[in-house]
CSV table of C-alpha atoms and ligand atoms in Angstrom, one decimal:
chain,number,residue,atom,x,y,z
A,1,MET,CA,303.0,340.9,100.7
A,2,PRO,CA,306.5,342.0,100.0
A,3,GLU,CA,307.8,338.6,99.1
A,4,ILE,CA,307.0,335.0,100.3
A,5,LYS,CA,310.0,333.4,101.9
A,6,PHE,CA,311.2,330.0,100.8
A,7,TYR,CA,312.9,327.3,102.9
A,8,ASN,CA,315.0,325.4,100.5
A,9,ARG,CA,315.4,327.5,97.3
A,10,ALA,CA,315.7,331.0,96.1
A,11,PRO,CA,312.3,332.9,96.4
A,12,VAL,CA,310.2,333.3,93.3
A,13,PRO,CA,307.3,335.8,92.8
A,14,MET,CA,304.0,334.4,94.0
A,15,GLU,CA,300.5,334.7,92.6
A,16,MET,CA,298.3,336.0,95.4
A,17,HIS,CA,295.1,334.7,93.7
A,18,LYS,CA,293.8,331.5,92.2
A,19,VAL,CA,292.4,330.8,88.7
A,20,LYS,CA,288.7,330.6,88.4
A,21,ILE,CA,288.0,331.2,84.7
A,22,VAL,CA,290.5,330.4,81.9
A,23,GLN,CA,291.0,331.1,78.2
A,24,LYS,CA,292.6,328.4,76.2
A,25,LEU,CA,295.9,329.3,74.4
A,26,THR,CA,297.4,327.8,71.4
A,27,LEU,CA,301.0,327.7,70.3
A,28,LEU,CA,301.1,327.5,66.5
A,29,PRO,CA,304.0,325.6,65.0
A,30,VAL,CA,306.8,328.0,64.0
A,31,LYS,CA,306.2,327.6,60.2
A,32,GLU,CA,302.7,328.9,60.7
A,33,ARG,CA,303.9,331.7,62.8
A,34,LEU,CA,306.2,332.8,60.0
A,35,GLN,CA,303.3,332.8,57.6
A,36,LYS,CA,301.2,334.9,60.1
A,37,MET,CA,304.1,337.3,60.5
A,38,TYR,CA,304.2,337.9,56.7
A,39,GLU,CA,300.4,338.4,56.6
A,40,ALA,CA,300.7,340.9,59.4
A,41,GLY,CA,303.4,342.8,57.6
A,42,PHE,CA,305.9,342.2,60.4
A,43,ASN,CA,303.8,344.4,62.6
A,44,THR,CA,302.7,342.8,65.9
A,45,PHE,CA,299.7,345.2,66.1
A,46,LEU,CA,298.3,343.4,63.0
A,47,LEU,CA,298.5,339.9,64.3
A,48,HIS,CA,295.3,338.1,65.3
A,49,ASN,CA,295.1,337.3,69.0
A,50,LYS,CA,294.2,333.7,68.3
A,51,ASP,CA,297.6,333.2,66.7
A,52,ILE,CA,299.5,334.4,69.8
A,53,PHE,CA,300.7,332.3,72.7
A,54,MET,CA,301.8,335.0,75.1
A,55,ASP,CA,300.2,338.4,74.4
A,56,MET,CA,302.5,340.9,76.0
A,57,LEU,CA,301.7,343.8,73.7
A,58,THR,CA,300.1,346.0,76.4
A,59,ASP,CA,298.6,346.2,79.8
A,60,SER,CA,295.7,348.3,78.5
A,61,GLY,CA,292.2,346.8,78.9
A,62,VAL,CA,293.6,343.3,79.2
A,63,ASN,CA,294.1,343.0,83.0
A,64,ALA,CA,292.3,340.1,84.7
A,65,MET,CA,289.2,340.9,86.7
A,66,SER,CA,288.5,339.4,90.1
A,67,ASP,CA,285.4,337.4,91.2
A,68,ASN,CA,284.2,340.4,93.1
A,69,MET,CA,284.6,342.7,90.1
A,70,GLN,CA,282.6,340.3,87.9
A,71,ALA,CA,279.9,340.0,90.6
A,72,ALA,CA,279.6,343.7,90.9
A,73,MET,CA,278.9,344.0,87.1
A,74,LEU,CA,275.5,342.4,87.7
A,75,ARG,CA,274.2,345.2,89.9
A,76,ALA,CA,275.1,347.9,87.3
A,77,ASP,CA,272.3,350.5,87.2
A,78,ASP,CA,271.5,351.1,83.6
A,79,ALA,CA,270.4,354.7,83.1
A,80,TYR,CA,271.3,357.4,80.7
A,81,ALA,CA,271.2,360.0,83.5
A,82,GLY,CA,271.6,359.7,87.2
A,83,SER,CA,272.8,356.1,87.3
A,84,GLU,CA,273.4,354.9,90.8
A,85,THR,CA,276.6,353.3,89.5
A,86,PHE,CA,278.1,356.7,88.8
A,87,TYR,CA,277.4,357.9,92.3
A,88,ARG,CA,279.0,354.8,93.7
A,89,MET,CA,282.1,355.4,91.5
A,90,GLN,CA,282.3,359.0,92.6
A,91,GLN,CA,282.0,358.1,96.2
A,92,LYS,CA,284.8,355.4,96.0
A,93,LEU,CA,287.1,357.8,94.2
A,94,GLU,CA,286.4,360.5,96.8
A,95,GLU,CA,287.2,358.0,99.5
A,96,ILE,CA,290.5,357.1,97.9
A,97,PHE,CA,291.7,360.5,96.5
A,98,GLY,CA,289.7,363.0,98.6
A,99,ILE,CA,288.3,364.8,95.6
A,100,SER,CA,284.6,364.8,94.9
A,101,TYR,CA,284.3,366.3,91.5
A,102,LEU,CA,284.5,363.6,88.8
A,103,LEU,CA,284.2,363.9,85.1
A,104,PRO,CA,283.8,360.4,83.5
A,105,THR,CA,285.4,359.6,80.2
A,106,HIS,CA,285.7,356.6,77.9
A,107,GLN,CA,289.5,356.1,78.3
A,108,GLY,CA,292.7,357.9,79.4
A,109,ARG,CA,293.3,359.8,76.2
A,110,ALA,CA,289.9,361.3,76.4
A,111,CYS,CA,290.9,362.9,79.7
A,112,GLU,CA,294.0,364.3,77.9
A,113,HIS,CA,291.8,365.6,75.1
A,114,ILE,CA,289.5,367.5,77.5
A,115,LEU,CA,292.2,368.9,79.8
A,116,SER,CA,294.4,370.2,76.9
A,117,GLN,CA,291.4,371.5,75.0
A,118,HIS,CA,290.4,373.6,77.9
A,119,LEU,CA,293.8,374.6,79.3
A,120,VAL,CA,296.3,374.7,76.4
A,121,LYS,CA,296.5,377.8,74.1
A,122,PRO,CA,298.9,378.1,71.1
A,123,GLY,CA,302.4,378.8,72.3
A,124,ASN,CA,301.7,377.4,75.8
A,125,CYS,CA,304.1,375.0,77.5
A,126,VAL,CA,303.3,372.0,79.5
A,127,ILE,CA,305.9,370.8,82.0
A,128,MET,CA,306.3,367.0,82.4
A,129,ASN,CA,308.6,364.5,83.8
A,130,TYR,CA,308.2,362.6,80.5
A,131,HIS,CA,305.7,362.5,77.8
A,132,PHE,CA,303.3,359.7,76.9
A,133,THR,CA,302.3,359.4,73.2
A,134,THR,CA,298.7,360.5,73.5
A,135,SER,CA,299.3,363.2,76.1
A,136,LYS,CA,301.9,364.9,73.9
A,137,ALA,CA,299.9,364.5,70.7
A,138,HIS,CA,296.9,366.4,72.2
A,139,ILE,CA,299.1,369.3,73.4
A,140,THR,CA,301.0,369.7,70.2
A,141,ARG,CA,297.8,369.4,68.1
A,142,LEU,CA,296.6,372.6,69.9
A,143,GLY,CA,299.9,374.5,69.2
A,144,GLY,CA,301.4,373.9,72.6
A,145,HIS,CA,304.7,372.3,73.4
A,146,VAL,CA,306.0,369.9,75.9
A,147,GLU,CA,309.1,370.2,78.1
A,148,GLU,CA,310.3,366.9,79.4
A,149,LEU,CA,312.3,367.5,82.5
A,150,VAL,CA,313.0,364.0,83.7
A,151,LYS,CA,316.4,363.8,85.4
A,152,ASP,CA,319.2,362.8,82.9
A,153,GLU,CA,319.8,359.5,84.7
A,154,GLY,CA,316.2,358.5,84.1
A,155,LEU,CA,317.2,357.9,80.5
A,156,VAL,CA,320.2,355.6,81.2
A,157,THR,CA,318.8,352.2,80.4
A,158,LYS,CA,321.1,350.2,82.8
A,159,SER,CA,320.9,351.6,86.2
A,160,ASN,CA,320.0,350.8,89.8
A,161,LEU,CA,318.2,354.0,90.7
A,162,PRO,CA,314.9,353.4,92.5
A,163,PHE,CA,313.0,356.4,91.0
A,164,LYS,CA,314.0,357.0,87.4
A,165,GLY,CA,310.8,358.9,86.7
A,166,ASN,CA,311.8,361.8,88.9
A,167,ILE,CA,311.7,365.2,87.5
A,168,ASP,CA,314.7,367.5,87.7
A,169,LEU,CA,313.8,370.3,90.1
A,170,ASP,CA,316.6,372.7,88.7
A,171,LYS,CA,315.3,372.2,85.2
A,172,VAL,CA,311.7,372.9,86.4
A,173,ARG,CA,312.9,376.2,88.0
A,174,ALA,CA,314.9,377.1,84.8
A,175,CYS,CA,311.9,376.3,82.6
A,176,ILE,CA,309.5,378.4,84.6
A,177,ALA,CA,312.0,381.3,84.4
A,178,LYS,CA,312.4,380.9,80.7
A,179,GLU,CA,308.8,380.4,79.7
A,180,GLY,CA,307.2,382.6,82.4
A,181,ALA,CA,304.7,381.0,84.7
A,182,ASP,CA,301.8,382.6,82.8
A,183,ASN,CA,302.7,380.7,79.7
A,184,ILE,CA,302.7,377.3,81.4
A,185,ALA,CA,299.3,375.6,81.0
A,186,TYR,CA,300.0,373.1,83.7
A,187,MET,CA,302.6,370.7,85.2
A,188,ARG,CA,301.8,367.1,84.4
A,189,LEU,CA,303.5,364.4,86.5
A,190,GLU,CA,303.2,360.8,85.2
A,191,ALA,CA,303.2,358.0,87.8
A,192,GLY,CA,304.9,354.8,86.6
A,193,THR,CA,306.5,356.7,83.7
A,194,ASN,CA,305.4,354.6,80.7
A,195,LEU,CA,307.8,355.3,77.9
A,196,ILE,CA,311.0,355.1,79.9
A,197,GLY,CA,310.1,351.6,81.1
A,198,GLY,CA,307.3,352.0,83.6
A,199,GLN,CA,309.7,353.8,86.0
A,200,PRO,CA,308.3,355.3,89.2
A,201,ILE,CA,308.5,358.8,90.6
A,202,SER,CA,309.0,359.2,94.4
A,203,TYR,CA,306.6,360.9,96.7
A,204,GLU,CA,309.3,363.3,97.8
A,205,ASN,CA,310.0,364.3,94.2
A,206,MET,CA,306.3,364.9,93.5
A,207,LYS,CA,306.0,367.0,96.6
A,208,ALA,CA,309.0,369.1,95.8
A,209,ALA,CA,307.9,369.6,92.2
A,210,THR,CA,304.3,370.5,93.0
A,211,GLU,CA,305.5,372.9,95.6
A,212,ILE,CA,307.5,374.8,93.0
A,213,ALA,CA,304.5,374.8,90.7
A,214,LYS,CA,302.3,376.2,93.5
A,215,GLU,CA,304.7,379.0,94.3
A,216,HIS,CA,304.2,380.1,90.7
A,217,GLY,CA,300.5,379.6,90.6
A,218,ILE,CA,300.8,376.7,88.1
A,219,LEU,CA,298.1,374.1,88.0
A,220,THR,CA,299.3,370.6,89.0
A,221,VAL,CA,298.0,367.5,87.2
A,222,LEU,CA,298.7,363.8,87.9
A,223,ASP,CA,298.4,361.2,85.2
A,224,ALA,CA,297.5,358.3,87.5
A,225,SER,CA,297.0,355.7,84.8
A,226,LEU,CA,300.0,353.7,86.1
A,227,LEU,CA,299.7,354.8,89.7
A,228,GLN,CA,299.2,351.4,91.1
A,229,ASP,CA,302.7,350.2,90.2
A,230,ASN,CA,304.1,353.5,91.4
A,231,LEU,CA,302.3,353.1,94.8
A,232,TYR,CA,304.0,349.7,95.2
A,233,PHE,CA,307.4,351.3,94.5
A,234,ILE,CA,306.9,354.1,96.9
A,235,LYS,CA,305.9,351.6,99.6
A,236,THR,CA,308.9,349.3,99.0
A,237,ARG,CA,311.6,351.7,97.8
A,238,GLU,CA,311.0,355.0,99.6
A,239,ASP,CA,312.3,354.6,103.1
A,240,SER,CA,310.3,357.3,104.7
A,241,MET,CA,307.0,355.8,103.4
A,242,LYS,CA,307.5,352.1,104.3
A,243,ASP,CA,305.3,352.2,107.4
A,244,LYS,CA,302.4,353.8,105.6
A,245,THR,CA,299.5,351.8,104.1
A,246,VAL,CA,298.8,351.9,100.4
A,247,ALA,CA,295.7,353.9,101.1
A,248,GLN,CA,297.6,356.5,103.2
A,249,ILE,CA,300.3,356.9,100.4
A,250,THR,CA,297.6,357.3,97.8
A,251,ARG,CA,296.0,360.1,99.8
A,252,MET,CA,299.3,361.8,100.4
A,253,VAL,CA,300.1,361.7,96.7
A,254,ALA,CA,296.6,362.9,95.8
A,255,ASP,CA,296.8,365.9,98.2
A,256,LEU,CA,299.6,367.3,96.1
A,257,PHE,CA,297.5,367.8,92.9
A,258,ASP,CA,294.8,370.0,91.6
A,259,VAL,CA,293.7,367.5,89.0
A,260,ILE,CA,294.1,363.7,88.8
A,261,TYR,CA,293.2,361.7,85.7
A,262,PHE,CA,293.5,358.1,84.8
A,263,SER,CA,292.9,355.4,82.2
A,264,ALA,CA,290.8,352.8,83.9
A,265,ARG,CA,292.0,350.4,81.2
A,266,LYS,CA,295.0,350.1,83.6
A,267,PHE,CA,294.0,351.8,86.9
A,268,GLY,CA,291.0,349.8,88.2
A,269,PHE,CA,291.5,346.7,86.0
A,270,ALA,CA,288.6,347.5,83.7
A,271,ARG,CA,287.9,349.9,80.7
A,272,GLY,CA,287.2,353.6,81.0
A,273,GLY,CA,288.7,356.7,82.5
A,274,GLY,CA,288.0,359.8,84.6
A,275,ILE,CA,289.2,363.3,85.6
A,276,LEU,CA,289.1,364.3,89.3
A,277,VAL,CA,289.0,368.1,89.7
A,278,ARG,CA,289.6,369.8,93.1
A,279,ASP,CA,288.3,373.3,92.0
A,280,GLU,CA,284.5,373.6,91.5
A,281,THR,CA,284.8,376.3,88.9
A,282,LEU,CA,287.3,374.4,86.8
A,283,PHE,CA,285.1,371.3,87.1
A,284,HIS,CA,282.0,373.1,85.8
A,285,GLU,CA,284.0,374.7,83.0
A,286,MET,CA,285.0,371.2,81.7
A,287,GLU,CA,281.6,369.6,82.0
A,288,ASP,CA,280.6,370.8,78.6
A,289,TYR,CA,283.3,368.7,76.9
A,290,ILE,CA,282.0,365.6,78.5
A,291,THR,CA,278.5,366.0,77.2
A,292,MET,CA,279.9,367.0,73.8
A,293,PHE,CA,282.6,364.4,73.3
A,294,GLU,CA,282.1,361.5,75.8
A,295,GLY,CA,278.4,361.0,76.8
A,296,PHE,CA,276.2,362.2,79.6
A,297,LEU,CA,277.8,363.3,82.9
A,298,THR,CA,277.0,360.1,84.7
A,299,TYR,CA,278.7,357.7,82.3
A,300,GLY,CA,281.0,359.6,80.0
A,301,GLY,CA,281.1,356.9,77.3
A,302,MET,CA,281.6,354.0,79.7
A,303,SER,CA,279.5,350.9,80.1
A,304,VAL,CA,277.9,351.0,83.6
A,305,LYS,CA,279.1,347.3,84.0
A,306,GLU,CA,282.7,348.4,83.5
A,307,MET,CA,282.1,351.2,86.0
A,308,GLU,CA,280.9,348.8,88.6
A,309,ALA,CA,283.9,346.5,88.0
A,310,MET,CA,286.3,349.4,88.3
A,311,ILE,CA,284.8,350.6,91.6
A,312,VAL,CA,285.9,347.2,93.0
A,313,GLY,CA,289.1,347.4,91.1
A,314,PHE,CA,290.0,350.8,92.8
A,315,GLU,CA,289.4,349.2,96.2
A,316,GLU,CA,291.6,346.2,95.2
A,317,THR,CA,294.3,348.6,94.2
A,318,MET,CA,294.6,349.7,97.8
A,319,ASP,CA,295.7,346.1,98.7
A,320,LEU,CA,299.4,345.6,98.7
A,321,ASP,CA,299.0,341.9,97.8
A,322,VAL,CA,297.2,342.9,94.6
A,323,ILE,CA,299.5,345.6,93.4
A,324,SER,CA,302.7,343.6,94.3
A,325,GLN,CA,302.2,341.0,91.7
A,326,GLY,CA,302.9,342.9,88.5
A,327,PRO,CA,306.2,344.5,89.7
A,328,GLN,CA,307.4,341.3,91.3
A,329,PHE,CA,306.9,339.2,88.1
A,330,ILE,CA,308.5,342.0,86.1
A,331,ALA,CA,311.4,342.2,88.5
A,332,HIS,CA,311.9,338.4,88.3
A,333,CYS,CA,311.9,338.5,84.5
A,334,VAL,CA,314.3,341.5,84.3
A,335,ARG,CA,316.6,340.0,86.9
A,336,GLU,CA,316.8,336.6,85.2
A,337,LEU,CA,317.4,338.0,81.7
A,338,ASP,CA,320.0,340.5,83.1
A,339,ARG,CA,321.7,337.5,84.8
A,340,LEU,CA,321.7,335.7,81.5
A,341,GLY,CA,323.5,338.6,79.8
A,342,VAL,CA,320.5,340.0,77.9
A,343,PRO,CA,320.6,343.9,77.8
A,344,MET,CA,317.5,345.0,79.8
A,345,VAL,CA,316.2,348.3,81.1
A,346,THR,CA,317.1,348.1,84.9
A,347,PRO,CA,315.8,348.2,87.5
A,348,GLY,CA,312.5,346.5,86.5
A,349,GLY,CA,309.6,349.0,86.7
A,350,GLY,CA,305.9,348.5,86.5
A,351,LEU,CA,303.9,347.7,83.3
A,352,GLY,CA,306.4,345.4,81.7
A,353,ALA,CA,310.0,344.2,81.1
A,354,HIS,CA,311.9,346.2,78.5
A,355,ILE,CA,314.7,344.8,76.3
A,356,ASP,CA,317.3,347.3,75.1
A,357,ALA,CA,317.1,346.5,71.4
A,358,ARG,CA,319.8,348.9,70.3
A,359,GLU,CA,322.3,346.7,72.3
A,360,VAL,CA,320.9,343.3,71.3
A,361,VAL,CA,320.8,343.9,67.6
A,362,SER,CA,323.5,346.5,67.3
A,363,HIS,CA,324.3,345.3,63.8
A,364,ILE,CA,320.9,346.5,62.5
A,365,PRO,CA,321.0,350.1,61.3
A,366,ALA,CA,318.5,352.5,63.1
A,367,GLU,CA,316.7,353.0,59.7
A,368,GLN,CA,315.9,349.3,59.6
A,369,TYR,CA,314.2,349.4,62.9
A,370,PRO,CA,316.2,347.3,65.4
A,371,ALA,CA,313.3,347.1,68.0
A,372,GLY,CA,310.8,346.4,65.2
A,373,SER,CA,313.0,343.5,63.9
A,374,LEU,CA,313.5,342.1,67.4
A,375,VAL,CA,309.9,342.1,68.3
A,376,ALA,CA,309.0,340.4,65.0
A,377,ALA,CA,311.7,337.8,65.6
A,378,LEU,CA,310.3,337.2,69.1
A,379,TYR,CA,306.9,336.3,67.8
A,380,LEU,CA,308.5,333.9,65.4
A,381,CYS,CA,310.6,332.3,68.1
A,382,GLY,CA,308.0,331.6,70.7
A,383,GLY,CA,304.6,333.1,69.7
A,384,ILE,CA,305.3,336.0,72.1
A,385,ARG,CA,303.8,339.3,71.1
A,386,GLY,CA,305.7,342.4,72.4
A,387,MET,CA,305.5,346.0,71.4
A,388,GLU,CA,308.1,348.0,69.5
A,389,ARG,CA,309.0,351.3,71.3
A,390,GLY,CA,311.7,352.9,69.2
A,391,THR,CA,312.2,354.6,65.8
A,392,LEU,CA,309.3,352.8,64.2
A,393,SER,CA,307.0,354.4,66.7
A,394,GLU,CA,308.3,357.9,65.8
A,395,GLU,CA,307.1,360.0,62.9
A,396,ARG,CA,309.5,361.0,60.1
A,397,ASN,CA,311.2,364.5,60.0
A,398,PRO,CA,309.5,367.0,57.7
A,399,ASP,CA,312.3,366.4,55.1
A,400,GLY,CA,311.3,362.7,55.0
A,401,THR,CA,314.4,361.3,56.9
A,402,GLU,CA,313.9,359.0,59.9
A,403,HIS,CA,313.6,360.6,63.3
A,404,ILE,CA,315.8,358.3,65.3
A,405,ALA,CA,314.3,357.5,68.7
A,406,SER,CA,316.4,358.2,71.9
A,407,VAL,CA,315.7,354.7,73.2
A,408,GLU,CA,315.1,351.6,71.1
A,409,MET,CA,313.1,349.1,73.2
A,410,VAL,CA,311.0,346.0,73.0
A,411,ARG,CA,308.4,346.0,75.7
A,412,LEU,CA,307.0,342.8,77.1
A,413,ALA,CA,304.0,344.0,79.1
A,414,PHE,CA,302.7,342.0,82.0
A,415,PRO,CA,298.9,342.5,82.1
A,416,ARG,CA,298.0,342.4,85.7
A,417,ARG,CA,297.0,339.0,87.3
A,418,VAL,CA,297.1,337.3,83.9
A,419,PHE,CA,300.3,335.2,83.5
A,420,THR,CA,301.8,332.5,85.7
A,421,LEU,CA,305.4,331.9,86.6
A,422,SER,CA,305.8,329.0,84.2
A,423,GLN,CA,304.7,331.2,81.3
A,424,THR,CA,307.1,333.9,82.5
A,425,GLU,CA,309.9,331.3,82.6
A,426,TYR,CA,309.0,330.3,79.0
A,427,VAL,CA,309.4,333.9,77.9
A,428,ILE,CA,312.7,334.2,79.7
A,429,ASP,CA,313.9,331.1,77.9
A,430,ARG,CA,312.9,332.2,74.4
A,431,VAL,CA,314.3,335.7,74.8
A,432,LYS,CA,317.6,334.1,75.9
A,433,TRP,CA,317.6,331.8,72.9
A,434,LEU,CA,316.9,334.7,70.6
A,435,TYR,CA,319.7,336.7,72.2
A,436,ASP,CA,322.1,333.9,71.6
A,437,HIS,CA,321.0,333.8,67.9
A,438,ARG,CA,320.8,337.6,67.5
A,439,HIS,CA,323.3,337.6,64.6
A,440,LEU,CA,320.6,335.9,62.5
A,441,ILE,CA,318.1,338.7,63.0
A,442,GLY,CA,318.0,341.3,60.1
A,443,GLY,CA,316.3,344.6,59.4
A,444,LEU,CA,312.9,345.6,58.1
A,445,ARG,CA,311.6,348.1,55.5
A,446,PHE,CA,308.2,349.6,55.0
A,447,VAL,CA,306.0,348.5,52.1
A,448,HIS,CA,303.0,350.5,53.3
A,449,GLU,CA,303.8,353.5,55.5
A,450,PRO,CA,300.9,355.6,56.9
A,451,LYS,CA,301.7,359.3,57.6
A,452,THR,CA,300.5,359.4,61.2
A,453,LEU,CA,301.0,356.8,63.9
A,454,ARG,CA,302.6,354.4,61.4
A,455,PHE,CA,303.4,351.8,64.0
A,456,PHE,CA,299.7,350.9,64.4
A,457,THR,CA,298.8,350.0,60.8
A,458,GLY,CA,302.0,350.1,58.7
A,459,LYS,CA,303.2,347.0,56.9
A,460,LEU,CA,306.9,346.0,56.5
A,461,GLU,CA,309.0,343.3,54.9
A,462,PRO,CA,312.4,341.8,55.9
A,463,VAL,CA,315.4,343.1,54.0
A,464,SER,CA,316.6,339.6,53.3
A,465,ASP,CA,315.6,336.0,54.0
A,466,TRP,CA,316.6,336.3,57.6
A,467,PRO,CA,313.3,335.1,59.0
A,468,GLU,CA,313.7,331.8,57.2
A,469,LYS,CA,317.2,331.3,58.4
A,470,LEU,CA,316.1,332.1,62.0
A,471,MET,CA,313.3,329.6,61.7
A,472,GLU,CA,315.7,326.9,60.6
A,473,ALA,CA,317.9,327.5,63.6
A,474,TYR,CA,314.8,327.4,65.8
A,475,ILE,CA,313.6,324.1,64.4
A,476,ALA,CA,317.1,322.6,64.9
A,477,ASP,CA,316.8,323.3,68.6
A,478,PHE,CA,313.1,322.9,69.4
A,479,GLY,CA,311.6,320.8,66.5
A,480,ALA,CA,309.1,321.9,63.9
A,481,ASP,CA,306.0,321.4,66.1
A,482,GLN,CA,306.5,324.3,68.4
B,1,PLP,C1,297.7,354.2,78.6
B,1,PLP,C2,298.0,355.5,79.1
B,1,PLP,C3,297.3,356.7,78.8
B,1,PLP,C4,296.2,356.6,77.8
B,1,PLP,O1,295.1,355.8,78.2
B,1,PLP,P1,294.1,355.1,77.2
B,1,PLP,O2,293.1,354.5,78.1
B,1,PLP,O3,294.9,354.1,76.5
B,1,PLP,O4,293.6,356.1,76.2
B,1,PLP,C5,297.7,357.9,79.3
B,1,PLP,N1,298.8,358.0,80.1
B,1,PLP,C6,299.5,356.9,80.5
B,1,PLP,C7,300.6,357.0,81.4
B,1,PLP,C8,299.2,355.6,80.0
B,1,PLP,O5,299.9,354.6,80.3
């Protein structure tokens, strides 16, 4: 459903489902939230879920299942080898993508591990529209390097371009000329480009880019983890595709690639992953890695119950009503905050709404983590948990200085089918309040800084008593009980 029309008011996004099972939420009083924030070292990853009102950290593994997904879990066929569940999964994926060779894995990064382990040699290059944290880490660990060839305008935060994830075809040609086709392990295109704000890539662009790769004999790989949002955007933003069904679009996209992998923590609304391989030889070459690192070839580290659920989830992904909901709620959130003057990444993409923290708290120096400070302040002022995507998520330069990120964002993820419109309105309201009180937000510094992936487990403290001042202002407006 593109959008339900209203008679007497501006349209709002609509939940195309009803609630059958619920989980109670609690909104701790602001004083307790301040204490929890100190205990978590001002790192939202270290908060306990029970202390959070709106958990917008990620869309990974926290999407709501449907009644049909839960029902399917009951018929899971428990077997170490030859589970009927695996064959059902394989069949469903073949029906959707037209590829029959499936390597099951425990999650998305496991696919990246196996692909790169098999295909990337030291000195090799992997062409991408943009990197994802885990995809890049696996390649660089093996001595390869990543060329991010997204169009320049994809990195402009405020924009009205429909497909900011598009790869720059001139840059692709230049890169192949410079590196030599033989040195390019593969071309990886990421649907719903995560780290630039869940921004889509057009069918036309994927087609043109993969054609160039094929001319040079370069393997083409699709990271389909966020494909469902991207399918919605192709259907609604790409004129030549608007009369195609979601299933037809999916098949057209799939036909462009030699390999398709996904995290089923996102694609399929469950938990797991898989690699689809068109070429039989390549498929058999990679089988060994599954038995070595994941599990037997008919479960790959996944629970068969989750596999049954995701089979139904894949089918539901072909339903426009289902895949519309995330992007429409995100669009509403981004549009409203933009209208209220809050600097946002526009247009809204899939995955979540992204606040441009460098603009919001421009008084906080990059070395004091503007996005990290803003995301901590947001938990304090509303019990909302977002994720820092900026300098704090980078690793330091070899000389110990900060590596300043190109974008400094707070991501408010919208797990699929989870939040209602009133909860979304609450988030909009608290973000606006915080924006109007942004001068009260101060910086952070590390008290415990791990060497790798410091954003997961590092602990920080405020550089002044700004959290207490911010709390006083909050209590003045909302009272101490919320
Ligand atoms: C989440 C994600 C991954 C990794 O998947 P996990 O299941 O979290 O390991 C890879 N690529 C993209 C684009 C993702 O969003």
